[in-house]
Amino acid sequence: GIDITKDKIITIALETSTSNRNWPFSYVRSLTEKLVREGLKVIWLGLDKDRGKTYFNSCACGWEFTATIEDRPDDLSFICPICKTENKNLDFSNNKNIVNLSGKTSIRECMSIIAMSNVVVAPNSSLMVISTALNIPTIGLFGAFNPKLRAKFYEKFTPLWGKAKCAPCDEHWTECKNGHPAPCMKLISPNEVFIEVLNSLQKYPRQAIERIPIE
């Protein structure tokens, strides 16, 4: 449903190899909603095959949860445990502006999709490195590591750092001892990333001819 010659594509990497570097999934959802409202197309990339069966639920009071189920009833609803309001399920699976490819691509296919993107949003991960290597405008999300260790090597790169009191801890192959999602990653707000995506679209415009695959 995406026309590369007309649509602007924002690709979001959902995860890293260790959870302490992951951006909260609820933040991905919030950012996606903001981008779609701007008329942008959003592609999700990741490894988790269950993302395609995951549904997002939230209440106006701010409470939210995700549910992974095989078949979603059309009339699914829930009572918020905080404010006791009844809410209807929010389903992204049928939104024509969002393409969920998590668990559905090879690394080579990921590289091809990234190459067709206008901007890539990614935590400190292999997909972030691939995006910067391909010289794609990239928003990098950092918590455990100081982005200065990587930002100076890349062009068209905007690092955002969640500067928690415990950051940088430089922990790469471990869970965050302060909980999940890691406090540092929670400090990077969806609105902050949204603003930087819009800035990158203006600062580093990509013409359709640059993004169309060469056969």
CSV table of N, CA and C in Angstrom, one decimal, residues 66-176:
chain,number,residue,atom,x,y,z
A,66,THR,N,-0.7,-4.1,26.2
A,66,THR,CA,-0.8,-4.7,24.9
A,66,THR,C,-1.2,-6.2,25.2
A,67,ALA,N,-1.9,-6.7,24.1
A,67,ALA,CA,-2.4,-8.1,24.2
A,67,ALA,C,-2.0,-8.8,22.9
A,68,THR,N,-1.4,-10.0,23.1
A,68,THR,CA,-1.1,-10.8,21.9
A,68,THR,C,-2.0,-12.0,21.8
A,69,ILE,N,-2.8,-12.0,20.8
A,69,ILE,CA,-3.8,-13.1,20.7
A,69,ILE,C,-3.9,-13.5,19.2
A,70,GLU,N,-4.4,-14.7,18.9
A,70,GLU,CA,-4.5,-15.2,17.6
A,70,GLU,C,-5.6,-14.6,16.8
A,71,ASP,N,-6.8,-14.5,17.4
A,71,ASP,CA,-7.9,-13.9,16.7
A,71,ASP,C,-8.6,-12.9,17.6
A,72,ARG,N,-8.7,-11.7,17.1
A,72,ARG,CA,-9.2,-10.6,17.9
A,72,ARG,C,-10.7,-10.4,17.6
A,73,PRO,N,-11.6,-10.5,18.7
A,73,PRO,CA,-13.0,-10.2,18.5
A,73,PRO,C,-13.2,-8.8,18.1
A,74,ASP,N,-14.2,-8.6,17.2
A,74,ASP,CA,-14.5,-7.2,16.7
A,74,ASP,C,-15.0,-6.3,17.8
A,75,ASP,N,-15.6,-6.9,18.9
A,75,ASP,CA,-16.2,-6.1,19.9
A,75,ASP,C,-15.4,-6.1,21.2
A,76,LEU,N,-14.1,-6.3,21.1
A,76,LEU,CA,-13.2,-6.4,22.3
A,76,LEU,C,-13.2,-5.1,23.0
A,77,SER,N,-13.3,-5.1,24.3
A,77,SER,CA,-13.3,-3.9,25.1
A,77,SER,C,-12.7,-4.2,26.5
A,78,PHE,N,-12.4,-3.2,27.2
A,78,PHE,CA,-11.8,-3.5,28.6
A,78,PHE,C,-12.2,-2.4,29.5
A,79,ILE,N,-12.1,-2.7,30.8
A,79,ILE,CA,-12.4,-1.7,31.9
A,79,ILE,C,-11.0,-1.2,32.4
A,80,CYS,N,-10.8,0.0,32.4
A,80,CYS,CA,-9.5,0.6,32.9
A,80,CYS,C,-9.5,0.4,34.4
A,81,PRO,N,-8.4,-0.3,34.9
A,81,PRO,CA,-8.3,-0.5,36.3
A,81,PRO,C,-8.0,0.7,37.2
A,82,ILE,N,-7.6,1.8,36.5
A,82,ILE,CA,-7.3,3.1,37.2
A,82,ILE,C,-8.5,3.9,37.4
A,83,CYS,N,-9.2,4.3,36.2
A,83,CYS,CA,-10.4,5.2,36.3
A,83,CYS,C,-11.7,4.5,36.1
A,84,LYS,N,-11.7,3.2,35.8
A,84,LYS,CA,-12.9,2.3,35.7
A,84,LYS,C,-13.7,2.7,34.5
A,85,THR,N,-13.1,3.4,33.5
A,85,THR,CA,-13.8,3.7,32.2
A,85,THR,C,-13.8,2.5,31.3
A,86,GLU,N,-14.9,2.2,30.6
A,86,GLU,CA,-14.9,1.2,29.6
A,86,GLU,C,-14.3,1.7,28.2
A,87,ASN,N,-13.4,1.0,27.6
A,87,ASN,CA,-12.7,1.4,26.4
A,87,ASN,C,-12.8,0.3,25.4
A,88,LYS,N,-12.8,0.8,24.1
A,88,LYS,CA,-12.8,-0.1,23.0
A,88,LYS,C,-11.4,-0.4,22.6
A,89,ASN,N,-11.1,-1.6,22.0
A,89,ASN,CA,-9.8,-2.0,21.6
A,89,ASN,C,-9.3,-1.1,20.4
A,90,LEU,N,-8.0,-0.7,20.4
A,90,LEU,CA,-7.4,0.0,19.3
A,90,LEU,C,-6.6,-1.0,18.5
A,91,ASP,N,-6.9,-1.1,17.3
A,91,ASP,CA,-6.2,-2.0,16.4
A,91,ASP,C,-5.4,-1.4,15.3
A,92,PHE,N,-4.1,-1.6,15.2
A,92,PHE,CA,-3.3,-1.0,14.2
A,92,PHE,C,-3.2,-2.0,13.0
A,93,SER,N,-3.6,-3.2,13.1
A,93,SER,CA,-3.3,-4.2,12.1
A,93,SER,C,-4.0,-3.9,10.7
A,94,ASN,N,-5.1,-3.1,10.7
A,94,ASN,CA,-5.8,-2.8,9.5
A,94,ASN,C,-5.6,-1.4,9.0
A,95,ASN,N,-4.6,-0.7,9.6
A,95,ASN,CA,-4.4,0.7,9.2
A,95,ASN,C,-3.5,0.7,7.9
A,96,LYS,N,-4.0,1.2,6.9
A,96,LYS,CA,-3.3,1.2,5.6
A,96,LYS,C,-2.0,2.0,5.6
A,97,ASN,N,-1.9,2.9,6.6
A,97,ASN,CA,-0.7,3.7,6.6
A,97,ASN,C,0.5,3.1,7.4
A,98,ILE,N,0.2,1.9,8.0
A,98,ILE,CA,1.2,1.3,8.8
A,98,ILE,C,1.5,-0.1,8.3
A,99,VAL,N,2.7,-0.4,8.0
A,99,VAL,CA,3.1,-1.8,7.5
A,99,VAL,C,3.9,-2.4,8.6
A,100,ASN,N,3.4,-3.5,9.2
A,100,ASN,CA,4.1,-4.2,10.3
A,100,ASN,C,4.9,-5.4,9.7
A,101,LEU,N,6.2,-5.3,9.5
A,101,LEU,CA,7.0,-6.4,9.0
A,101,LEU,C,7.8,-7.0,10.0
A,102,SER,N,7.5,-6.8,11.3
A,102,SER,CA,8.3,-7.5,12.3
A,102,SER,C,8.2,-9.0,12.2
A,103,GLY,N,9.4,-9.7,12.2
A,103,GLY,CA,9.4,-11.1,12.1
A,103,GLY,C,9.2,-11.6,10.7
A,104,LYS,N,9.1,-10.7,9.7
A,104,LYS,CA,8.7,-11.2,8.4
A,104,LYS,C,9.8,-10.9,7.3
A,105,THR,N,11.0,-10.4,7.8
A,105,THR,CA,12.0,-10.0,6.8
A,105,THR,C,13.4,-10.7,7.2
A,106,SER,N,14.2,-10.8,6.1
A,106,SER,CA,15.6,-11.2,6.3
A,106,SER,C,16.4,-9.9,6.5
A,107,ILE,N,17.6,-10.0,6.9
A,107,ILE,CA,18.5,-8.9,7.1
A,107,ILE,C,18.6,-8.1,5.8
A,108,ARG,N,18.7,-8.8,4.7
A,108,ARG,CA,18.9,-8.2,3.4
A,108,ARG,C,17.6,-7.4,3.0
A,109,GLU,N,16.5,-8.0,3.3
A,109,GLU,CA,15.2,-7.3,3.0
A,109,GLU,C,15.1,-6.0,3.9
A,110,CYS,N,15.6,-6.1,5.2
A,110,CYS,CA,15.6,-5.0,6.0
A,110,CYS,C,16.4,-3.8,5.4
A,111,MET,N,17.6,-4.2,4.9
A,111,MET,CA,18.5,-3.2,4.3
A,111,MET,C,17.8,-2.6,3.1
A,112,SER,N,17.1,-3.3,2.3
A,112,SER,CA,16.4,-2.8,1.2
A,112,SER,C,15.3,-1.8,1.6
A,113,ILE,N,14.5,-2.1,2.6
A,113,ILE,CA,13.5,-1.3,3.1
A,113,ILE,C,14.1,0.0,3.7
A,114,ILE,N,15.1,-0.1,4.5
A,114,ILE,CA,15.8,1.1,5.0
A,114,ILE,C,16.3,2.0,3.9
A,115,ALA,N,16.8,1.4,2.8
A,115,ALA,CA,17.3,2.2,1.7
A,115,ALA,C,16.2,3.0,1.0
A,116,MET,N,15.0,2.5,1.1
A,116,MET,CA,13.8,3.2,0.5
A,116,MET,C,13.2,4.2,1.4
A,117,SER,N,13.7,4.3,2.6
A,117,SER,CA,13.0,5.2,3.6
A,117,SER,C,13.5,6.6,3.5
A,118,ASN,N,12.6,7.5,4.0
A,118,ASN,CA,13.0,8.9,4.1
A,118,ASN,C,13.7,9.2,5.4
A,119,VAL,N,13.3,8.6,6.5
A,119,VAL,CA,13.9,8.7,7.8
A,119,VAL,C,13.8,7.4,8.5
A,120,VAL,N,14.8,7.0,9.2
A,120,VAL,CA,14.8,5.8,10.1
A,120,VAL,C,14.9,6.2,11.5
A,121,VAL,N,14.1,5.6,12.4
A,121,VAL,CA,14.2,5.8,13.8
A,121,VAL,C,14.6,4.4,14.4
A,122,ALA,N,15.7,4.4,15.2
A,122,ALA,CA,16.2,3.1,15.7
A,122,ALA,C,16.9,3.3,17.0
A,123,PRO,N,16.7,2.3,17.9
A,123,PRO,CA,17.6,2.3,19.1
A,123,PRO,C,19.0,1.9,18.7
A,124,ASN,N,19.9,2.0,19.6
A,124,ASN,CA,21.3,1.7,19.3
A,124,ASN,C,21.4,0.2,19.0
A,125,SER,N,21.4,-0.1,17.7
A,125,SER,CA,21.3,-1.5,17.2
A,125,SER,C,21.9,-1.6,15.8
A,126,SER,N,21.8,-2.9,15.3
A,126,SER,CA,22.4,-3.2,14.0
A,126,SER,C,21.6,-2.4,12.9
A,127,LEU,N,20.3,-2.3,13.0
A,127,LEU,CA,19.5,-1.5,12.0
A,127,LEU,C,19.9,-0.1,12.0
A,128,MET,N,20.2,0.5,13.2
A,128,MET,CA,20.7,1.9,13.2
A,128,MET,C,22.0,2.0,12.4
A,129,VAL,N,22.9,1.1,12.6
A,129,VAL,CA,24.2,1.1,12.0
A,129,VAL,C,24.0,0.9,10.5
A,130,ILE,N,23.2,0.0,10.1
A,130,ILE,CA,22.9,-0.2,8.6
A,130,ILE,C,22.4,1.1,8.0
A,131,SER,N,21.4,1.7,8.7
A,131,SER,CA,20.8,3.0,8.2
A,131,SER,C,21.9,4.1,8.0
A,132,THR,N,22.7,4.3,9.0
A,132,THR,CA,23.7,5.3,8.9
A,132,THR,C,24.7,4.9,7.8
A,133,ALA,N,25.1,3.7,7.7
A,133,ALA,CA,26.0,3.2,6.7
A,133,ALA,C,25.5,3.5,5.3
A,134,LEU,N,24.2,3.4,5.1
A,134,LEU,CA,23.6,3.7,3.8
A,134,LEU,C,23.3,5.2,3.6
A,135,ASN,N,23.7,6.0,4.6
A,135,ASN,CA,23.6,7.4,4.5
A,135,ASN,C,22.1,7.9,4.5
A,136,ILE,N,21.3,7.2,5.2
A,136,ILE,CA,19.9,7.5,5.4
A,136,ILE,C,19.7,8.4,6.6
A,137,PRO,N,18.9,9.5,6.5
A,137,PRO,CA,18.7,10.3,7.7
A,137,PRO,C,18.1,9.4,8.9
A,138,THR,N,18.8,9.4,10.0
A,138,THR,CA,18.6,8.5,11.1
A,138,THR,C,18.5,9.2,12.4
A,139,ILE,N,17.5,8.8,13.2
A,139,ILE,CA,17.3,9.2,14.6
A,139,ILE,C,17.7,8.1,15.4
A,140,GLY,N,18.8,8.2,16.2
A,140,GLY,CA,19.3,7.1,17.0
A,140,GLY,C,18.9,7.3,18.5
A,141,LEU,N,18.4,6.3,19.1
A,141,LEU,CA,17.9,6.4,20.5
A,141,LEU,C,18.9,5.7,21.4
A,142,PHE,N,19.5,6.4,22.3
A,142,PHE,CA,20.6,5.9,23.2
A,142,PHE,C,20.2,6.1,24.7
A,143,GLY,N,20.6,5.1,25.5
A,143,GLY,CA,20.4,5.2,26.9
A,143,GLY,C,21.6,4.7,27.6
A,144,ALA,N,22.0,3.4,27.5
A,144,ALA,CA,23.1,2.9,28.2
A,144,ALA,C,24.5,3.4,27.8
A,145,PHE,N,24.5,3.9,26.5
A,145,PHE,CA,25.8,4.4,26.0
A,145,PHE,C,25.7,5.9,25.6
A,146,ASN,N,26.8,6.5,25.8
A,146,ASN,CA,26.9,7.9,25.3
A,146,ASN,C,27.0,8.0,23.8
A,147,PRO,N,26.0,8.7,23.1
A,147,PRO,CA,26.0,8.7,21.7
A,147,PRO,C,27.2,9.3,21.0
A,148,LYS,N,28.0,10.0,21.8
A,148,LYS,CA,29.2,10.6,21.2
A,148,LYS,C,30.2,9.5,20.8
A,149,LEU,N,30.0,8.3,21.3
A,149,LEU,CA,30.9,7.2,20.9
A,149,LEU,C,30.6,6.8,19.5
A,150,ARG,N,29.4,7.1,19.0
A,150,ARG,CA,29.1,6.7,17.6
A,150,ARG,C,28.7,7.9,16.7
A,151,ALA,N,28.1,8.9,17.3
A,151,ALA,CA,27.5,10.0,16.4
A,151,ALA,C,28.5,10.7,15.5
A,152,LYS,N,29.8,10.8,16.0
A,152,LYS,CA,30.8,11.5,15.2
A,152,LYS,C,31.2,10.8,13.9
A,153,PHE,N,30.8,9.5,13.8
A,153,PHE,CA,31.2,8.8,12.6
A,153,PHE,C,30.2,8.9,11.5
A,154,TYR,N,29.0,9.4,11.7
A,154,TYR,CA,27.9,9.3,10.8
A,154,TYR,C,27.4,10.7,10.3
A,155,GLU,N,27.0,10.7,9.0
A,155,GLU,CA,26.4,11.9,8.5
A,155,GLU,C,24.8,11.7,8.6
A,156,LYS,N,24.1,12.8,8.5
A,156,LYS,CA,22.6,12.8,8.5
A,156,LYS,C,22.1,12.0,9.7
A,157,PHE,N,22.8,12.1,10.9
A,157,PHE,CA,22.5,11.4,12.1
A,157,PHE,C,22.1,12.3,13.2
A,158,THR,N,21.0,12.0,13.9
A,158,THR,CA,20.6,12.8,15.0
A,158,THR,C,20.5,11.8,16.2
A,159,PRO,N,21.4,11.9,17.2
A,159,PRO,CA,21.3,11.0,18.4
A,159,PRO,C,20.5,11.7,19.5
A,160,LEU,N,19.6,10.9,20.1
A,160,LEU,CA,18.9,11.4,21.3
A,160,LEU,C,19.2,10.5,22.5
A,161,TRP,N,19.6,11.1,23.6
A,161,TRP,CA,20.1,10.4,24.7
A,161,TRP,C,19.2,10.6,25.9
A,162,GLY,N,18.7,9.5,26.5
A,162,GLY,CA,18.0,9.5,27.7
A,162,GLY,C,19.0,9.6,28.9
A,163,LYS,N,19.2,10.7,29.4
A,163,LYS,CA,20.3,10.9,30.4
A,163,LYS,C,19.7,10.6,31.8
A,164,ALA,N,19.5,9.4,32.1
A,164,ALA,CA,19.1,9.0,33.5
A,164,ALA,C,20.3,9.2,34.4
A,165,LYS,N,20.1,9.2,35.7
A,165,LYS,CA,21.2,9.3,36.7
A,165,LYS,C,22.2,8.2,36.6
A,166,CYS,N,21.7,7.0,36.1
A,166,CYS,CA,22.6,5.9,36.0
A,166,CYS,C,23.3,5.7,34.7
A,167,ALA,N,23.0,6.6,33.8
A,167,ALA,CA,23.5,6.6,32.4
A,167,ALA,C,24.8,7.5,32.2
A,168,PRO,N,25.8,7.0,31.5
A,168,PRO,CA,25.8,5.8,30.8
A,168,PRO,C,26.4,4.6,31.7
A,169,CYS,N,25.7,3.5,31.6
A,169,CYS,CA,26.2,2.3,32.4
A,169,CYS,C,27.1,1.4,31.5
A,170,ASP,N,27.1,1.6,30.1
A,170,ASP,CA,27.9,0.9,29.2
A,170,ASP,C,27.6,-0.6,29.2
A,171,GLU,N,26.4,-1.0,29.7
A,171,GLU,CA,26.0,-2.4,29.7
A,171,GLU,C,25.4,-2.8,28.4
A,172,HIS,N,26.0,-3.8,27.7
A,172,HIS,CA,25.5,-4.2,26.4
A,172,HIS,C,24.8,-5.5,26.4
A,173,TRP,N,25.3,-6.5,27.1
A,173,TRP,CA,24.7,-7.9,27.1
A,173,TRP,C,24.0,-8.2,28.4
A,174,THR,N,23.2,-7.4,28.9
A,174,THR,CA,22.5,-7.6,30.2
A,174,THR,C,21.2,-6.9,30.2
A,175,GLU,N,20.4,-7.3,31.2
A,175,GLU,CA,19.1,-6.6,31.4
A,175,GLU,C,19.4,-5.4,32.3
A,176,CYS,N,18.6,-4.4,32.3
A,176,CYS,CA,18.7,-3.2,33.1
A,176,CYS,C,18.3,-3.6,34.5
